[in-house]
PDB file of C-alpha atoms and ligand atoms in Angstrom:
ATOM      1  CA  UNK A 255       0.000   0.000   0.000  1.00 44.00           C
ATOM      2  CA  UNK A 256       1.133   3.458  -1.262  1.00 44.00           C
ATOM      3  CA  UNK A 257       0.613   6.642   0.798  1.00 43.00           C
ATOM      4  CA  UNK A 258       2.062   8.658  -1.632  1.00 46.00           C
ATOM      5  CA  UNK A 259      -0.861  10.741  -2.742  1.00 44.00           C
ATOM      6  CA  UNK A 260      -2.121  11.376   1.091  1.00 43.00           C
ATOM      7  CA  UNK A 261       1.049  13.324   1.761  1.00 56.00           C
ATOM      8  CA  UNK A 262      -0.221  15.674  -1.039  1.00 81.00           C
ATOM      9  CA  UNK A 263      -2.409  17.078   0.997  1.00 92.00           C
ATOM     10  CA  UNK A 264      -1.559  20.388   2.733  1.00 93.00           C
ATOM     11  CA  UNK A 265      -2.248  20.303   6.458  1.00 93.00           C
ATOM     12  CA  UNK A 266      -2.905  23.922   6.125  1.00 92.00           C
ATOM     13  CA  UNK A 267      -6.239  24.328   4.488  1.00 94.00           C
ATOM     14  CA  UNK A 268      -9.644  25.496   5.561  1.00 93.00           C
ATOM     15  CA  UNK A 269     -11.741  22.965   3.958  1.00 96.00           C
ATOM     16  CA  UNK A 270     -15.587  23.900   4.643  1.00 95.00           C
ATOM     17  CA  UNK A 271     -17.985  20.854   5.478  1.00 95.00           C
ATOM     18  CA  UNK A 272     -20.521  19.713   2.443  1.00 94.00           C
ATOM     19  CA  UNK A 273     -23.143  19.544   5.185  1.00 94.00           C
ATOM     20  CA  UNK A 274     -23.133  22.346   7.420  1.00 94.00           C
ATOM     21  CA  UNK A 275     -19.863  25.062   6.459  1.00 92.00           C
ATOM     22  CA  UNK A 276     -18.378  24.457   9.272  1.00 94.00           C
ATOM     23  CA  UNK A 277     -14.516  24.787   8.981  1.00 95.00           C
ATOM     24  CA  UNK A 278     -13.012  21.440   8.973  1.00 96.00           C
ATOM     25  CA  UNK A 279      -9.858  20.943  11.191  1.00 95.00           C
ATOM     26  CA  UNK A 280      -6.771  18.232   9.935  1.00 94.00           C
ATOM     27  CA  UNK A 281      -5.879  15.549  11.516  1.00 91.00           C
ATOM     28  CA  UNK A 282      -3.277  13.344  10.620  1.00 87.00           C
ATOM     29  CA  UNK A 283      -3.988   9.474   9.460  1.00 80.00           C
ATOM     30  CA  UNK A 284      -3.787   6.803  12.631  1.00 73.00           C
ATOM     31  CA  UNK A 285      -4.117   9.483  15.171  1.00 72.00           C
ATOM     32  CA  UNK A 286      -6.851   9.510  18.098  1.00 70.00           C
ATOM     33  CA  UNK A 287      -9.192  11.697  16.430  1.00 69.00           C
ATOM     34  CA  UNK A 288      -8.844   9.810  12.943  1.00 74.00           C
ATOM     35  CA  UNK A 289      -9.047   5.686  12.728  1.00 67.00           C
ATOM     36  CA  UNK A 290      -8.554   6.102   9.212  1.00 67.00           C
ATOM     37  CA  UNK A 291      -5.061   5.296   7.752  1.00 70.00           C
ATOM     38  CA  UNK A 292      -5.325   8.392   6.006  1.00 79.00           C
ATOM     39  CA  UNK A 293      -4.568  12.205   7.264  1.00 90.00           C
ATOM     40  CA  UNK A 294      -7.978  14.266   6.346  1.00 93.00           C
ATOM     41  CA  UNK A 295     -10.560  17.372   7.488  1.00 95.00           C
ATOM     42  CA  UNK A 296     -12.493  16.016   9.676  1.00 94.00           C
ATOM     43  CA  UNK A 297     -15.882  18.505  10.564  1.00 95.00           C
ATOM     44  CA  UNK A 298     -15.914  18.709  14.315  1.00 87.00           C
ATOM     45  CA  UNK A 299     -19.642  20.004  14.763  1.00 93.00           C
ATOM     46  CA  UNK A 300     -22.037  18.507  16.419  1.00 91.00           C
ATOM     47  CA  UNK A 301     -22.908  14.998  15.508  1.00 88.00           C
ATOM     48  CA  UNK A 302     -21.137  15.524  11.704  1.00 93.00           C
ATOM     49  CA  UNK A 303     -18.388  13.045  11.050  1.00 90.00           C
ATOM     50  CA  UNK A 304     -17.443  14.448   7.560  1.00 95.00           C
ATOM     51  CA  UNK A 305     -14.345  14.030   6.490  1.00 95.00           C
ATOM     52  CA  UNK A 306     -12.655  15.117   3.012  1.00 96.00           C
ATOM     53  CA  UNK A 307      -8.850  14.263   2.112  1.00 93.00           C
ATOM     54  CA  UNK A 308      -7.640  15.021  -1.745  1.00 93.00           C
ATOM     55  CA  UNK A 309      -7.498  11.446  -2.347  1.00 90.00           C
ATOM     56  CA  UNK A 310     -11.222  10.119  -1.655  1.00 91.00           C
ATOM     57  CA  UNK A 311     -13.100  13.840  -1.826  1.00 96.00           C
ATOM     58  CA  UNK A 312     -15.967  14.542   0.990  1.00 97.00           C
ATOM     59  CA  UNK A 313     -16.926  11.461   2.540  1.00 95.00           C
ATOM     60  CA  UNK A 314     -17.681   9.802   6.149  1.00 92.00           C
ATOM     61  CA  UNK A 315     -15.709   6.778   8.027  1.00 83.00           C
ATOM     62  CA  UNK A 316     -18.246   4.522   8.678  1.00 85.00           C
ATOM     63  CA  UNK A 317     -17.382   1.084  10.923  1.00 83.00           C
ATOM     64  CA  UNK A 318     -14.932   0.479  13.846  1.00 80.00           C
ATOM     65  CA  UNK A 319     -11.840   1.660  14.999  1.00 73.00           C
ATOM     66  CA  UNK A 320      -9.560  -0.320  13.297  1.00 75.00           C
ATOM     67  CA  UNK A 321     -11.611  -1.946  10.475  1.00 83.00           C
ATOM     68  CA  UNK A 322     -13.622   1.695   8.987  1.00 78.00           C
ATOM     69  CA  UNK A 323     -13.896   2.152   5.384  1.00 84.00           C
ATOM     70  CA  UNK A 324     -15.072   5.145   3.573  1.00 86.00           C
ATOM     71  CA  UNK A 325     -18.341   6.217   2.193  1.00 93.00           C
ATOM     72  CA  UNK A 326     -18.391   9.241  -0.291  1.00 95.00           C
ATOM     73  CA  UNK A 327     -20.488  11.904   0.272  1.00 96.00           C
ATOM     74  CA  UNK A 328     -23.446  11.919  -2.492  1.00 94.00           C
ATOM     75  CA  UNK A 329     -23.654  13.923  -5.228  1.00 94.00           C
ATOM     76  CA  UNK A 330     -20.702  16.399  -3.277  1.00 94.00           C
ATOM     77  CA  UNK A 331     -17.271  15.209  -5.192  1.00 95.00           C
ATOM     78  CA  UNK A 332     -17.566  16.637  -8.794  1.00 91.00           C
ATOM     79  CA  UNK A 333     -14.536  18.211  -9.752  1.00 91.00           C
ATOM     80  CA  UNK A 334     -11.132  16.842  -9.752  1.00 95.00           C
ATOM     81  CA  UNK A 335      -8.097  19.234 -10.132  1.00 95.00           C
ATOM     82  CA  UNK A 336      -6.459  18.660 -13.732  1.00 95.00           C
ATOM     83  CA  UNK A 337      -2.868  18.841 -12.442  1.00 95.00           C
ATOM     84  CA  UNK A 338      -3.063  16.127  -9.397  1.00 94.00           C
ATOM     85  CA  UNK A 339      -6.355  13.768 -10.291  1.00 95.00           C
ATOM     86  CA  UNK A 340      -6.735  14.864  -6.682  1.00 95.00           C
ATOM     87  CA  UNK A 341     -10.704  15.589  -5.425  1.00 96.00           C
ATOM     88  CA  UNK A 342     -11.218  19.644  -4.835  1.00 96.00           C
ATOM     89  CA  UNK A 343     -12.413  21.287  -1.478  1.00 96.00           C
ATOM     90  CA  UNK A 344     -15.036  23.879  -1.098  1.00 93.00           C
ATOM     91  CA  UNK A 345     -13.904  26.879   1.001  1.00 90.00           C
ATOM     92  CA  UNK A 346     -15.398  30.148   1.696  1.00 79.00           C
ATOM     93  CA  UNK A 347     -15.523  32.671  -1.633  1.00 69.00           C
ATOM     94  CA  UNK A 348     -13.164  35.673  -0.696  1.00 61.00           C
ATOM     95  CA  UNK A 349     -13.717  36.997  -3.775  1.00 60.00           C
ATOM     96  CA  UNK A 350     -16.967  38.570  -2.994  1.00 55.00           C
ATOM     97  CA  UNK A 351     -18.666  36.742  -5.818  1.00 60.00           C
ATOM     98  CA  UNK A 352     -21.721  34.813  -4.762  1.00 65.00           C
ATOM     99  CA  UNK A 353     -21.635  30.787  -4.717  1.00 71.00           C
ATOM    100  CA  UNK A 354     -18.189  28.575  -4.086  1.00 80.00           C
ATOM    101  CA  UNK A 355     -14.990  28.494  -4.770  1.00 88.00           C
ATOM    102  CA  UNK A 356     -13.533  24.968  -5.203  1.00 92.00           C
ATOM    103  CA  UNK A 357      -9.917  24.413  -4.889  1.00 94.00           C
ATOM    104  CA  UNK A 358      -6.900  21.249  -5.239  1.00 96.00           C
ATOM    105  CA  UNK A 359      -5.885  19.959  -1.511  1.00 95.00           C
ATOM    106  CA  UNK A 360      -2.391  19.752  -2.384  1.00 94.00           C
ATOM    107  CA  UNK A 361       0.069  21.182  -1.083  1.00 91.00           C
ATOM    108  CA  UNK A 362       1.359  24.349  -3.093  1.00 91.00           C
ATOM    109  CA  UNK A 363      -1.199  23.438  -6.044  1.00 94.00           C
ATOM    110  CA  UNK A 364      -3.136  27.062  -6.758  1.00 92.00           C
ATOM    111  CA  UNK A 365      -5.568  25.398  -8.984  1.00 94.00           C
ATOM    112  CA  UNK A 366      -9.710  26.727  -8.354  1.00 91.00           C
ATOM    113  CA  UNK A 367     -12.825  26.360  -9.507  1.00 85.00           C
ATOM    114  CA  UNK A 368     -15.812  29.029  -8.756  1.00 83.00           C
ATOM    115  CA  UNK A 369     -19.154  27.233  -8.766  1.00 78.00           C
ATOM    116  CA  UNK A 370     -22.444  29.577  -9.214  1.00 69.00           C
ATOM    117  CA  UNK A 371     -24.354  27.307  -7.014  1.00 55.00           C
ATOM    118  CA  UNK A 372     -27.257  28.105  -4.261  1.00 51.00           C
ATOM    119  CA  UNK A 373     -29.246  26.369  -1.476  1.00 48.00           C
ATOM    120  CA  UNK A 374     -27.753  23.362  -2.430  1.00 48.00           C
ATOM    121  CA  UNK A 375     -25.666  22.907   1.187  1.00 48.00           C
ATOM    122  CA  UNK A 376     -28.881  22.554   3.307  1.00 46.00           C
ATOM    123  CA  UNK A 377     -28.047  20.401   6.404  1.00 49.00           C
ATOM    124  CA  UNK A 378     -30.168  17.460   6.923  1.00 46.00           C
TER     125      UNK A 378
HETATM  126 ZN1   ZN B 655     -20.130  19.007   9.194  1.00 95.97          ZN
HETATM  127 ZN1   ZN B 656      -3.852  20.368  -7.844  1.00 95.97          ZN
END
């Protein structure tokens, strides 16, 4: 097993959850926090375990510690960056434009994608 492409992502980024825009906070893979193998985001609000790592996009560990596996968010991951392959992140639009801006997780990559999209975060 490779985890080449998991150190691509920056530990620095303010990923916003698909579910509630709540700023997601990293954690590194096999730590407390994360049973994954994997570093990722992981949303710490109430009762929301999404994650989102470049590799695997928006998605939620489901199982036990130990033996989880990873269930994409639906109908969240649509872009991919064209440089890495690697699954954007949604973060807040500082550009004053309405919708989302979508960016690469990897480190150093400045790639973005601005998405003219409403209403369609609603929490459950
Ligand atoms: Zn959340
Ligand atoms: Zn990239």
């Amino acid at each position: 097993m490779t985890i080449a492409s998991a150190n691509l992502l920056s530990s620095h980024l303010k990923p916003l959850c698909s579910r509630d825009n709540h700023v997601m906070k990293y954690e590194s893979g096999g730590s407390r926090a994360n049973t994954g193998d994997l570093a990722s985001y992981h949303c710490g609000y109430v009762g929301c375990s999404v994650r989102y790592n470049s590799t695997d996009g928006y998605y939620t560990l489901m199982g036990m510690p130990g033996h989880t596996y990873s269930v994409e968010e639906p109908g969240v991951n649509t872009v991919k960056c064209p440089r890495h392959n690697q699954w954007l992140y949604r973060r807040e639009n500082i550009d004053a434009e309405p919708g989302v801006r979508w960016c690469c997780g990897v480190e150093g990559c400045d790639y973005g994608y601005d998405a003219k999209t409403k209403g369609n975060w609603v929490p459950d």
